[in-house]
Amino acid sequence: MKYDVIVVGAGPAGLMAAKTAAEDGLKVLLVERKKVIPQIERQCAQFASISFSVLGEPIKKYGYLEPISLEISTDKIRVHFPEPGFSIDYNGPLRPYLRWVCISPSGYQIRREKEDRFFGFNWSKEALLAGILSEAEKAGVEILTETLVLGAENTPDRVKVSVRTKSGEQTLEASKAIAADGWGSKMVDSLGLNKDRPTTSGRRTRAFGLVLEGIETELRLNSWIQCTVPSLNPAGSINIIMQPGDTNRVGTAELGDISPVEAIDKFMKLPAFAPWFRNARVVKKVGTAGNAEHVRRSPIMEPLVGNVLIISDATGIEATNPGAIASGYQAAKATLKELNGQKGYLEYTDWYQKSFEGLVPIFKKAAARYMTLNAVCSDDEVDYLYSILQGQTGLPPVLVAQNLERIKDERLELYQKLKKTGIDKSFDRQGLDASDVFGK
């Protein structure tokens, strides 16, 4: 059977693309490797940031840069995407993030804001997927589950997608395809885009997390907790993230020589944090998608190969759930235009290149600086830096840069290491620096 469009991957991007395309009258096939589409068994922050501006300056967000808003009433929650011009209903739990706390190995804290402020929310990805899936089914999307996509091949006016089902291998055909199969995309690899694509690290990465109930700290409520412990993760952080109900996930990725499982176990035994977990109970263990190890690669700047449009995390960016939903919507609209002889793909590429922080140079530079303390400091040095910064508010690397003279007087060797990283250099763009980019 031939289709107008085959969508590969039934995450928020793929589901939204399939739903939107079907609502626009296209014949759509959605292909997914899982049996139960809404079921989530992997690391996922399930976080959405709410945008706002500061003194009329450009909007600053995490992941997806365009604004979203919430409409909450007694009988529904509606999420609005004003720039693309659409909305979705959400029928699940919602928890607001009001503070972002950075913590050192010995428990010194730096608040990102002086006052509690709503900057984002946690929602259930399972409820989110179930809602979009229901709408996709109503729109007439044909869904093929428990199907592994092997790759894609462009022909002059169509695309062939090779898959493996329980009954064997087969080839599906459509006029267009949308690749929404996430990190380690088989579609991207089969199209040759990984051949000369730089990796962002020299190793495969794995993620791991424990969903826990019974954590004993008031920070478990309405807080994003980011712990800088270089001995356990020299290139990242250990995060404690809210989950639906009064549960939290402790998670990290393998970016050093220690496995994420071991890192979390050691973290929960550190004297500063052990009291939090003395009565905690494991609800669920989560890991990398499909229990796979993925090589992290640089983002794909031109997300198009022939008749295949690549969207969301499959491009190598961290889209976040709102960004994935917006990608799916925009990809479906672009595909409809292409089928009608218009230049929808060019419009999509332009939108994509300016809508995600991972593709904007100032954000990429700021993200690299953010990990400076992990990369060059020991646990003791991070404790020292956080101890002298307690009571101040902002992004830790920016605060460190503002206190370099004191560090020079008290710890010359540490000062010299920090200077070599260029931590004191600003990220000026229209008068903004890194504290604006991340802290607002």
CSV table of C-alpha atoms in Angstrom, one decimal:
chain,number,residue,atom,x,y,z
A,1,MET,CA,0.0,0.0,0.0
A,2,LYS,CA,1.3,3.5,-0.9
A,3,TYR,CA,1.0,6.5,1.4
A,4,ASP,CA,1.3,10.2,1.2
A,5,VAL,CA,3.7,10.2,4.2
A,6,ILE,CA,5.3,7.7,6.4
A,7,VAL,CA,6.2,8.9,9.9
A,8,VAL,CA,8.9,7.0,11.7
A,9,GLY,CA,8.8,7.2,15.5
A,10,ALA,CA,5.8,7.7,17.8
A,11,GLY,CA,7.2,10.1,20.3
A,12,PRO,CA,5.6,13.5,20.7
A,13,ALA,CA,7.1,14.7,17.4
A,14,GLY,CA,6.1,11.7,15.3
A,15,LEU,CA,2.6,11.5,16.8
A,16,MET,CA,2.0,15.3,16.3
A,17,ALA,CA,3.3,15.0,12.7
A,18,ALA,CA,1.0,12.0,11.9
A,19,LYS,CA,-2.0,13.6,13.6
A,20,THR,CA,-1.6,17.0,11.8
A,21,ALA,CA,-0.9,15.4,8.4
A,22,ALA,CA,-4.0,13.2,8.7
A,23,GLU,CA,-6.2,16.1,9.8
A,24,ASP,CA,-5.0,17.9,6.6
A,25,GLY,CA,-6.3,15.0,4.5
A,26,LEU,CA,-3.1,13.0,3.9
A,27,LYS,CA,-2.9,9.3,3.9
A,28,VAL,CA,-0.5,8.6,6.8
A,29,LEU,CA,1.3,5.5,8.2
A,30,LEU,CA,3.0,5.8,11.6
A,31,VAL,CA,5.7,3.2,12.3
A,32,GLU,CA,6.8,2.6,15.9
A,33,ARG,CA,9.1,-0.1,17.4
A,34,LYS,CA,7.2,-0.2,20.8
A,35,LYS,CA,4.1,-2.3,21.4
A,36,VAL,CA,2.5,0.3,23.8
A,37,ILE,CA,3.1,3.7,22.4
A,38,PRO,CA,2.5,5.8,25.5
A,39,GLN,CA,4.6,3.6,27.8
A,40,ILE,CA,7.8,5.4,28.9
A,41,GLU,CA,10.7,3.2,30.2
A,42,ARG,CA,13.6,5.6,29.6
A,43,GLN,CA,15.2,8.7,31.0
A,44,CYS,CA,13.0,11.7,30.2
A,45,ALA,CA,12.9,14.9,32.1
A,46,GLN,CA,9.2,15.5,31.1
A,47,PHE,CA,10.0,19.2,31.6
A,48,ALA,CA,8.6,22.2,29.6
A,49,SER,CA,9.9,25.7,30.0
A,50,ILE,CA,7.6,28.7,29.9
A,51,SER,CA,9.0,31.7,28.0
A,52,PHE,CA,9.0,35.3,29.0
A,53,SER,CA,11.1,38.4,28.2
A,54,VAL,CA,13.1,40.7,30.4
A,55,LEU,CA,12.8,44.4,29.9
A,56,GLY,CA,11.7,43.8,26.3
A,57,GLU,CA,14.8,41.8,25.4
A,58,PRO,CA,14.5,38.6,23.3
A,59,ILE,CA,12.9,35.5,24.8
A,60,LYS,CA,15.2,33.1,26.6
A,61,LYS,CA,14.4,29.4,27.1
A,62,TYR,CA,15.7,25.9,27.5
A,63,GLY,CA,15.5,23.7,24.4
A,64,TYR,CA,12.7,25.1,22.3
A,65,LEU,CA,13.0,28.9,22.1
A,66,GLU,CA,9.5,29.9,20.9
A,67,PRO,CA,6.8,30.8,23.5
A,68,ILE,CA,4.2,28.4,24.9
A,69,SER,CA,1.5,29.1,27.4
A,70,LEU,CA,-0.9,27.2,29.6
A,71,GLU,CA,-4.6,27.6,29.9
A,72,ILE,CA,-5.8,25.8,33.1
A,73,SER,CA,-9.4,25.5,34.0
A,74,THR,CA,-11.4,23.1,36.2
A,75,ASP,CA,-12.1,20.7,33.4
A,76,LYS,CA,-9.0,20.9,31.1
A,77,ILE,CA,-5.5,22.0,30.5
A,78,ARG,CA,-4.7,23.4,27.1
A,79,VAL,CA,-1.1,24.1,25.9
A,80,HIS,CA,-0.9,27.0,23.3
A,81,PHE,CA,1.8,27.4,20.7
A,82,PRO,CA,1.2,31.0,19.5
A,83,GLU,CA,4.0,31.2,16.9
A,84,PRO,CA,3.0,28.2,14.8
A,85,GLY,CA,-0.6,28.9,15.7
A,86,PHE,CA,-2.0,25.7,17.3
A,87,SER,CA,-3.0,24.2,20.6
A,88,ILE,CA,-3.2,20.8,22.2
A,89,ASP,CA,-5.2,19.4,25.1
A,90,TYR,CA,-3.4,17.7,28.0
A,91,ASN,CA,-5.1,15.4,30.4
A,92,GLY,CA,-2.6,14.5,33.1
A,93,PRO,CA,-0.9,15.7,36.2
A,94,LEU,CA,1.0,19.0,36.2
A,95,ARG,CA,3.6,20.2,38.7
A,96,PRO,CA,5.1,23.7,38.5
A,97,TYR,CA,8.9,24.5,38.8
A,98,LEU,CA,9.4,27.5,41.0
A,99,ARG,CA,13.1,27.4,41.7
A,100,TRP,CA,16.4,26.0,40.3
A,101,VAL,CA,19.0,25.1,42.9
A,102,CYS,CA,22.6,24.2,42.1
A,103,ILE,CA,24.4,22.2,44.9
A,104,SER,CA,28.0,21.2,45.5
A,105,PRO,CA,29.3,17.8,46.7
A,106,SER,CA,29.2,19.0,50.4
A,107,GLY,CA,25.7,20.6,50.0
A,108,TYR,CA,26.5,24.3,49.4
A,109,GLN,CA,23.7,25.8,47.5
A,110,ILE,CA,23.4,28.5,44.8
A,111,ARG,CA,19.9,29.7,43.8
A,112,ARG,CA,19.4,30.7,40.2
A,113,GLU,CA,16.8,33.3,41.3
A,114,LYS,CA,16.3,35.4,44.4
A,115,GLU,CA,12.6,34.7,44.5
A,116,ASP,CA,10.5,31.7,43.7
A,117,ARG,CA,9.3,32.1,40.1
A,118,PHE,CA,7.3,29.9,37.8
A,119,PHE,CA,9.7,29.0,35.0
A,120,GLY,CA,8.4,25.7,33.7
A,121,PHE,CA,6.4,22.6,34.6
A,122,ASN,CA,6.6,18.8,34.8
A,123,TRP,CA,4.0,16.8,33.0
A,124,SER,CA,3.4,13.1,32.4
A,125,LYS,CA,4.8,12.1,29.0
A,126,GLU,CA,2.7,9.0,29.1
A,127,ALA,CA,-0.5,11.1,29.5
A,128,LEU,CA,0.8,13.5,26.8
A,129,LEU,CA,1.5,10.7,24.3
A,130,ALA,CA,-1.8,9.0,25.0
A,131,GLY,CA,-3.7,12.2,24.3
A,132,ILE,CA,-2.0,12.9,21.0
A,133,LEU,CA,-2.3,9.2,20.0
A,134,SER,CA,-6.0,9.3,20.6
A,135,GLU,CA,-6.3,12.3,18.3
A,136,ALA,CA,-4.1,10.7,15.6
A,137,GLU,CA,-6.3,7.6,15.6
A,138,LYS,CA,-9.5,9.7,15.3
A,139,ALA,CA,-7.9,11.5,12.3
A,140,GLY,CA,-7.4,8.2,10.6
A,141,VAL,CA,-3.7,7.6,11.0
A,142,GLU,CA,-2.7,4.0,10.2
A,143,ILE,CA,-0.4,2.7,13.0
A,144,LEU,CA,2.2,-0.1,12.7
A,145,THR,CA,3.6,-1.0,16.1
A,146,GLU,CA,6.3,-3.5,17.1
A,147,THR,CA,8.1,-2.6,13.9
A,148,LEU,CA,11.8,-1.9,13.6
A,149,VAL,CA,12.8,0.6,11.0
A,150,LEU,CA,16.0,-0.5,9.2
A,151,GLY,CA,16.5,2.5,7.0
A,152,ALA,CA,15.2,4.6,4.1
A,153,GLU,CA,16.1,5.0,0.4
A,154,ASN,CA,15.1,8.0,-1.8
A,155,THR,CA,13.8,7.5,-5.3
A,156,PRO,CA,13.3,10.4,-7.7
A,157,ASP,CA,9.7,11.1,-6.5
A,158,ARG,CA,9.2,8.8,-3.6
A,159,VAL,CA,10.8,7.2,-0.5
A,160,LYS,CA,11.1,3.6,0.5
A,161,VAL,CA,11.3,2.7,4.1
A,162,SER,CA,12.6,-0.8,5.0
A,163,VAL,CA,11.2,-2.3,8.2
A,164,ARG,CA,11.2,-5.6,10.1
A,165,THR,CA,8.0,-6.9,11.7
A,166,LYS,CA,7.2,-10.2,13.4
A,167,SER,CA,6.4,-11.6,10.0
A,168,GLY,CA,9.7,-10.6,8.4
A,169,GLU,CA,11.2,-7.7,6.4
A,170,GLN,CA,9.2,-5.6,4.0
A,171,THR,CA,9.5,-2.3,2.2
A,172,LEU,CA,6.9,0.5,2.6
A,173,GLU,CA,6.5,3.3,0.1
A,174,ALA,CA,5.3,6.9,0.4
A,175,SER,CA,5.7,10.2,-1.4
A,176,LYS,CA,7.3,11.7,1.7
A,177,ALA,CA,8.7,10.5,5.0
A,178,ILE,CA,9.3,12.2,8.3
A,179,ALA,CA,12.1,10.8,10.5
A,180,ALA,CA,11.2,11.3,14.2
A,181,ASP,CA,13.0,8.2,15.5
A,182,GLY,CA,15.1,10.1,18.1
A,183,TRP,CA,18.7,9.8,19.2
A,184,GLY,CA,20.6,7.1,17.2
A,185,SER,CA,18.1,7.5,14.4
A,186,LYS,CA,18.3,4.6,11.9
A,187,MET,CA,16.7,6.8,9.3
A,188,VAL,CA,19.5,9.4,9.6
A,189,ASP,CA,22.2,6.8,9.5
A,190,SER,CA,20.8,5.0,6.5
A,191,LEU,CA,20.6,8.3,4.6
A,192,GLY,CA,24.4,8.8,5.0
A,193,LEU,CA,24.2,11.8,7.3
A,194,ASN,CA,26.5,10.3,9.9
A,195,LYS,CA,29.4,9.7,7.6
A,196,ASP,CA,31.1,13.0,8.0
A,197,ARG,CA,29.1,14.3,11.0
A,198,PRO,CA,31.4,15.2,14.0
A,199,THR,CA,30.7,13.5,17.4
A,200,THR,CA,30.4,15.7,20.4
A,201,SER,CA,32.1,13.1,22.6
A,202,GLY,CA,34.5,10.2,21.8
A,203,ARG,CA,32.4,7.6,23.5
A,204,ARG,CA,28.9,6.1,23.5
A,205,THR,CA,26.7,7.5,26.3
A,206,ARG,CA,24.2,5.7,28.5
A,207,ALA,CA,21.7,7.3,30.8
A,208,PHE,CA,20.2,5.9,34.0
A,209,GLY,CA,17.8,7.1,36.6
A,210,LEU,CA,15.8,6.0,39.6
A,211,VAL,CA,12.2,7.2,40.2
A,212,LEU,CA,11.9,7.4,44.0
A,213,GLU,CA,9.2,8.1,46.5
A,214,GLY,CA,9.8,9.1,50.1
A,215,ILE,CA,12.7,11.5,49.5
A,216,GLU,CA,13.1,13.7,52.6
A,217,THR,CA,13.9,17.2,51.6
A,218,GLU,CA,11.6,20.1,50.9
A,219,LEU,CA,13.6,20.7,47.7
A,220,ARG,CA,11.8,17.7,46.2
A,221,LEU,CA,8.8,20.0,45.8
A,222,ASN,CA,8.7,22.5,42.9
A,223,SER,CA,12.5,22.5,42.5
A,224,TRP,CA,14.9,21.6,39.7
A,225,ILE,CA,18.0,20.3,41.6
A,226,GLN,CA,21.3,20.2,39.8
A,227,CYS,CA,24.3,18.7,41.6
A,228,THR,CA,27.8,19.4,40.5
A,229,VAL,CA,30.0,16.4,41.6
A,230,PRO,CA,33.0,16.1,39.2
A,231,SER,CA,34.2,12.8,40.7
A,232,LEU,CA,30.9,11.2,39.7
A,233,ASN,CA,30.3,13.0,36.4
A,234,PRO,CA,33.1,15.3,35.1
A,235,ALA,CA,31.2,16.5,32.1
A,236,GLY,CA,27.6,16.8,33.4
A,237,SER,CA,25.6,16.9,36.5
A,238,ILE,CA,23.4,14.6,38.7
A,239,ASN,CA,19.8,15.9,38.6
A,240,ILE,CA,16.9,15.4,40.9
A,241,ILE,CA,13.8,16.0,38.8
A,242,MET,CA,10.1,16.1,39.8
A,243,GLN,CA,7.9,13.3,38.4
A,244,PRO,CA,4.1,12.9,38.5
A,245,GLY,CA,2.8,12.5,42.1
A,246,ASP,CA,5.2,13.1,44.9
A,247,THR,CA,8.0,11.2,43.3
A,248,ASN,CA,11.4,12.4,42.0
A,249,ARG,CA,13.9,11.0,39.5
A,250,VAL,CA,17.6,10.9,40.3
A,251,GLY,CA,19.4,10.7,37.0
A,252,THR,CA,22.6,11.2,35.1
A,253,ALA,CA,24.4,10.2,31.9
A,254,GLU,CA,27.6,8.4,31.5
A,255,LEU,CA,30.0,11.1,30.4
A,256,GLY,CA,33.1,10.0,32.5
A,257,ASP,CA,34.8,6.8,33.5
A,258,ILE,CA,32.1,5.8,36.0
A,259,SER,CA,28.8,4.2,35.0
A,260,PRO,CA,25.6,6.2,35.6
A,261,VAL,CA,24.3,3.4,37.9
A,262,GLU,CA,27.4,3.5,40.1
A,263,ALA,CA,27.4,7.3,40.0
A,264,ILE,CA,23.8,7.5,41.4
A,265,ASP,CA,24.5,4.9,44.0
A,266,LYS,CA,27.6,6.8,45.3
A,267,PHE,CA,25.7,10.1,45.1
A,268,MET,CA,22.9,9.0,47.3
A,269,LYS,CA,25.5,7.9,49.9
A,270,LEU,CA,27.4,11.2,50.1
A,271,PRO,CA,27.1,12.7,53.6
A,272,ALA,CA,25.3,15.9,52.3
A,273,PHE,CA,22.6,13.8,50.5
A,274,ALA,CA,22.3,10.5,52.3
A,275,PRO,CA,19.7,11.8,54.8
A,276,TRP,CA,17.4,12.6,51.8
A,277,PHE,CA,17.3,9.0,50.7
A,278,ARG,CA,17.3,7.0,54.0
A,279,ASN,CA,13.6,6.1,53.6
A,280,ALA,CA,13.3,6.4,49.9
A,281,ARG,CA,11.8,3.6,47.9
A,282,VAL,CA,12.5,2.8,44.2
A,283,VAL,CA,9.3,3.0,42.1
A,284,LYS,CA,11.0,2.5,38.7
A,285,LYS,CA,14.3,2.2,37.0
A,286,VAL,CA,14.8,4.0,33.7
A,287,GLY,CA,17.6,4.1,31.2
A,288,THR,CA,18.6,5.1,27.7
A,289,ALA,CA,16.0,4.7,25.0
A,290,GLY,CA,15.7,1.1,24.0
A,291,ASN,CA,18.5,0.3,26.4
A,292,ALA,CA,20.9,1.4,23.7
A,293,GLU,CA,24.1,3.3,23.8
A,294,HIS,CA,24.2,6.3,21.5
A,295,VAL,CA,27.1,8.3,20.1
A,296,ARG,CA,26.2,12.0,20.6
A,297,ARG,CA,26.8,13.9,17.4
A,298,SER,CA,26.7,17.5,16.4
A,299,PRO,CA,23.3,18.8,15.2
A,300,ILE,CA,22.2,18.4,11.6
A,301,MET,CA,21.8,21.9,10.3
A,302,GLU,CA,20.0,21.0,7.0
A,303,PRO,CA,17.4,18.4,8.2
A,304,LEU,CA,16.4,17.2,4.7
A,305,VAL,CA,17.6,14.4,2.4
A,306,GLY,CA,15.5,14.0,-0.7
A,307,ASN,CA,12.0,13.2,0.3
A,308,VAL,CA,12.8,12.7,4.0
A,309,LEU,CA,12.5,15.4,6.5
A,310,ILE,CA,14.3,14.8,9.8
A,311,ILE,CA,12.8,16.4,12.9
A,312,SER,CA,13.2,16.8,16.7
A,313,ASP,CA,15.8,14.7,18.6
A,314,ALA,CA,16.7,12.7,15.4
A,315,THR,CA,18.5,15.9,14.2
A,316,GLY,CA,20.8,15.7,17.3
A,317,ILE,CA,19.3,18.6,19.2
A,318,GLU,CA,17.5,18.4,22.6
A,319,ALA,CA,14.1,19.6,21.5
A,320,THR,CA,12.3,19.0,24.8
A,321,ASN,CA,8.6,17.9,24.6
A,322,PRO,CA,7.2,21.3,23.5
A,323,GLY,CA,9.9,21.5,20.8
A,324,ALA,CA,9.1,18.0,19.6
A,325,ILE,CA,5.4,18.8,19.3
A,326,ALA,CA,6.1,22.0,17.4
A,327,SER,CA,8.5,20.1,15.1
A,328,GLY,CA,5.9,17.5,14.3
A,329,TYR,CA,3.3,20.2,13.6
A,330,GLN,CA,5.6,22.2,11.4
A,331,ALA,CA,6.9,19.1,9.6
A,332,ALA,CA,3.4,18.0,8.7
A,333,LYS,CA,2.5,21.5,7.3
A,334,ALA,CA,5.8,21.6,5.4
A,335,THR,CA,5.1,18.2,3.9
A,336,LEU,CA,1.6,19.2,2.8
A,337,LYS,CA,3.0,22.2,1.0
A,338,GLU,CA,5.7,20.1,-0.8
A,339,LEU,CA,3.0,17.7,-2.0
A,340,ASN,CA,1.1,20.7,-3.3
A,341,GLY,CA,4.1,22.0,-5.2
A,342,GLN,CA,5.2,24.6,-2.7
A,343,LYS,CA,8.6,25.1,-0.9
A,344,GLY,CA,7.5,23.8,2.5
A,345,TYR,CA,10.9,22.2,3.3
A,346,LEU,CA,12.8,25.5,2.9
A,347,GLU,CA,10.3,27.2,5.3
A,348,TYR,CA,10.7,24.3,7.8
A,349,THR,CA,14.5,24.5,7.7
A,350,ASP,CA,14.5,28.3,8.3
A,351,TRP,CA,12.1,27.8,11.3
A,352,TYR,CA,14.2,24.9,12.7
A,353,GLN,CA,17.5,26.7,12.5
A,354,LYS,CA,16.3,29.6,14.7
A,355,SER,CA,13.9,27.8,17.1
A,356,PHE,CA,16.2,25.6,19.2
A,357,GLU,CA,18.9,26.8,21.6
A,358,GLY,CA,21.3,24.0,20.5
A,359,LEU,CA,21.5,25.6,17.0
A,360,VAL,CA,22.0,29.2,18.2
A,361,PRO,CA,25.7,30.1,18.6
A,362,ILE,CA,25.3,32.1,21.8
A,363,PHE,CA,23.4,29.3,23.5
A,364,LYS,CA,25.9,26.7,22.3
A,365,LYS,CA,28.8,28.7,23.8
A,366,ALA,CA,26.9,29.3,27.0
A,367,ALA,CA,26.2,25.6,27.4
A,368,ALA,CA,29.8,24.7,27.0
A,369,ARG,CA,30.8,27.2,29.7
A,370,TYR,CA,28.1,25.9,32.0
A,371,MET,CA,30.0,22.6,32.3
A,372,THR,CA,33.4,24.3,33.0
A,373,LEU,CA,33.3,23.7,36.7
A,374,ASN,CA,32.7,20.0,36.2
A,375,ALA,CA,35.4,19.6,33.6
A,376,VAL,CA,38.3,21.4,35.4
A,377,CYS,CA,37.5,21.3,39.1
A,378,SER,CA,37.8,18.6,41.8
A,379,ASP,CA,35.0,18.0,44.3
A,380,ASP,CA,36.9,20.1,46.9
A,381,GLU,CA,37.4,23.0,44.5
A,382,VAL,CA,33.6,23.0,43.6
A,383,ASP,CA,32.8,23.0,47.3
A,384,TYR,CA,35.2,26.0,47.8
A,385,LEU,CA,33.6,27.9,44.9
A,386,TYR,CA,30.1,27.3,46.0
A,387,SER,CA,31.0,28.2,49.6
A,388,ILE,CA,32.2,31.7,48.7
A,389,LEU,CA,29.2,32.2,46.4
A,390,GLN,CA,26.5,31.2,48.9
A,391,GLY,CA,24.0,34.0,49.2
A,392,GLN,CA,24.6,35.2,45.7
A,393,THR,CA,22.1,34.4,42.9
A,394,GLY,CA,22.8,33.4,39.4
A,395,LEU,CA,24.5,30.8,37.1
A,396,PRO,CA,27.5,29.3,39.0
A,397,PRO,CA,30.0,29.8,36.2
A,398,VAL,CA,29.0,33.4,35.8
A,399,LEU,CA,29.2,34.0,39.5
A,400,VAL,CA,32.7,32.4,39.5
A,401,ALA,CA,33.8,34.7,36.7
A,402,GLN,CA,32.6,37.7,38.7
A,403,ASN,CA,34.6,36.6,41.7
A,404,LEU,CA,37.9,35.7,40.0
A,405,GLU,CA,40.0,38.3,41.9
A,406,ARG,CA,39.0,36.8,45.2
A,407,ILE,CA,39.8,33.3,43.9
A,408,LYS,CA,43.1,34.6,42.6
A,409,ASP,CA,44.0,35.8,46.1
A,410,GLU,CA,42.9,32.7,47.9
A,411,ARG,CA,43.6,29.8,45.4
A,412,LEU,CA,46.0,30.9,42.7
A,413,GLU,CA,46.2,27.5,41.1
A,414,LEU,CA,42.5,27.2,40.8
A,415,TYR,CA,42.3,30.7,39.4
A,416,GLN,CA,44.8,29.8,36.7
A,417,LYS,CA,42.8,26.8,35.7
A,418,LEU,CA,39.6,28.7,35.4
A,419,LYS,CA,41.2,31.5,33.4
A,420,LYS,CA,42.5,29.0,30.8
A,421,THR,CA,38.9,27.9,30.2
A,422,GLY,CA,37.9,31.5,29.3
A,423,ILE,CA,35.1,31.4,31.9
A,424,ASP,CA,35.4,35.2,32.3
A,425,LYS,CA,34.5,35.9,28.7
A,426,SER,CA,31.0,37.2,28.1
A,427,PHE,CA,28.4,36.1,25.6
A,428,ASP,CA,27.2,39.5,24.6
A,429,ARG,CA,24.4,39.6,22.1
A,430,GLN,CA,22.2,42.7,22.3
A,431,GLY,CA,23.6,43.4,25.8
A,432,LEU,CA,22.9,39.9,27.1
A,433,ASP,CA,25.4,37.7,28.9
A,434,ALA,CA,25.3,34.0,30.1
A,435,SER,CA,23.3,34.9,33.2
A,436,ASP,CA,20.6,36.3,31.0
A,437,VAL,CA,20.6,33.3,28.7
A,438,PHE,CA,20.3,30.7,31.3
A,439,GLY,CA,18.9,32.6,34.3
A,440,LYS,CA,15.9,34.3,32.8
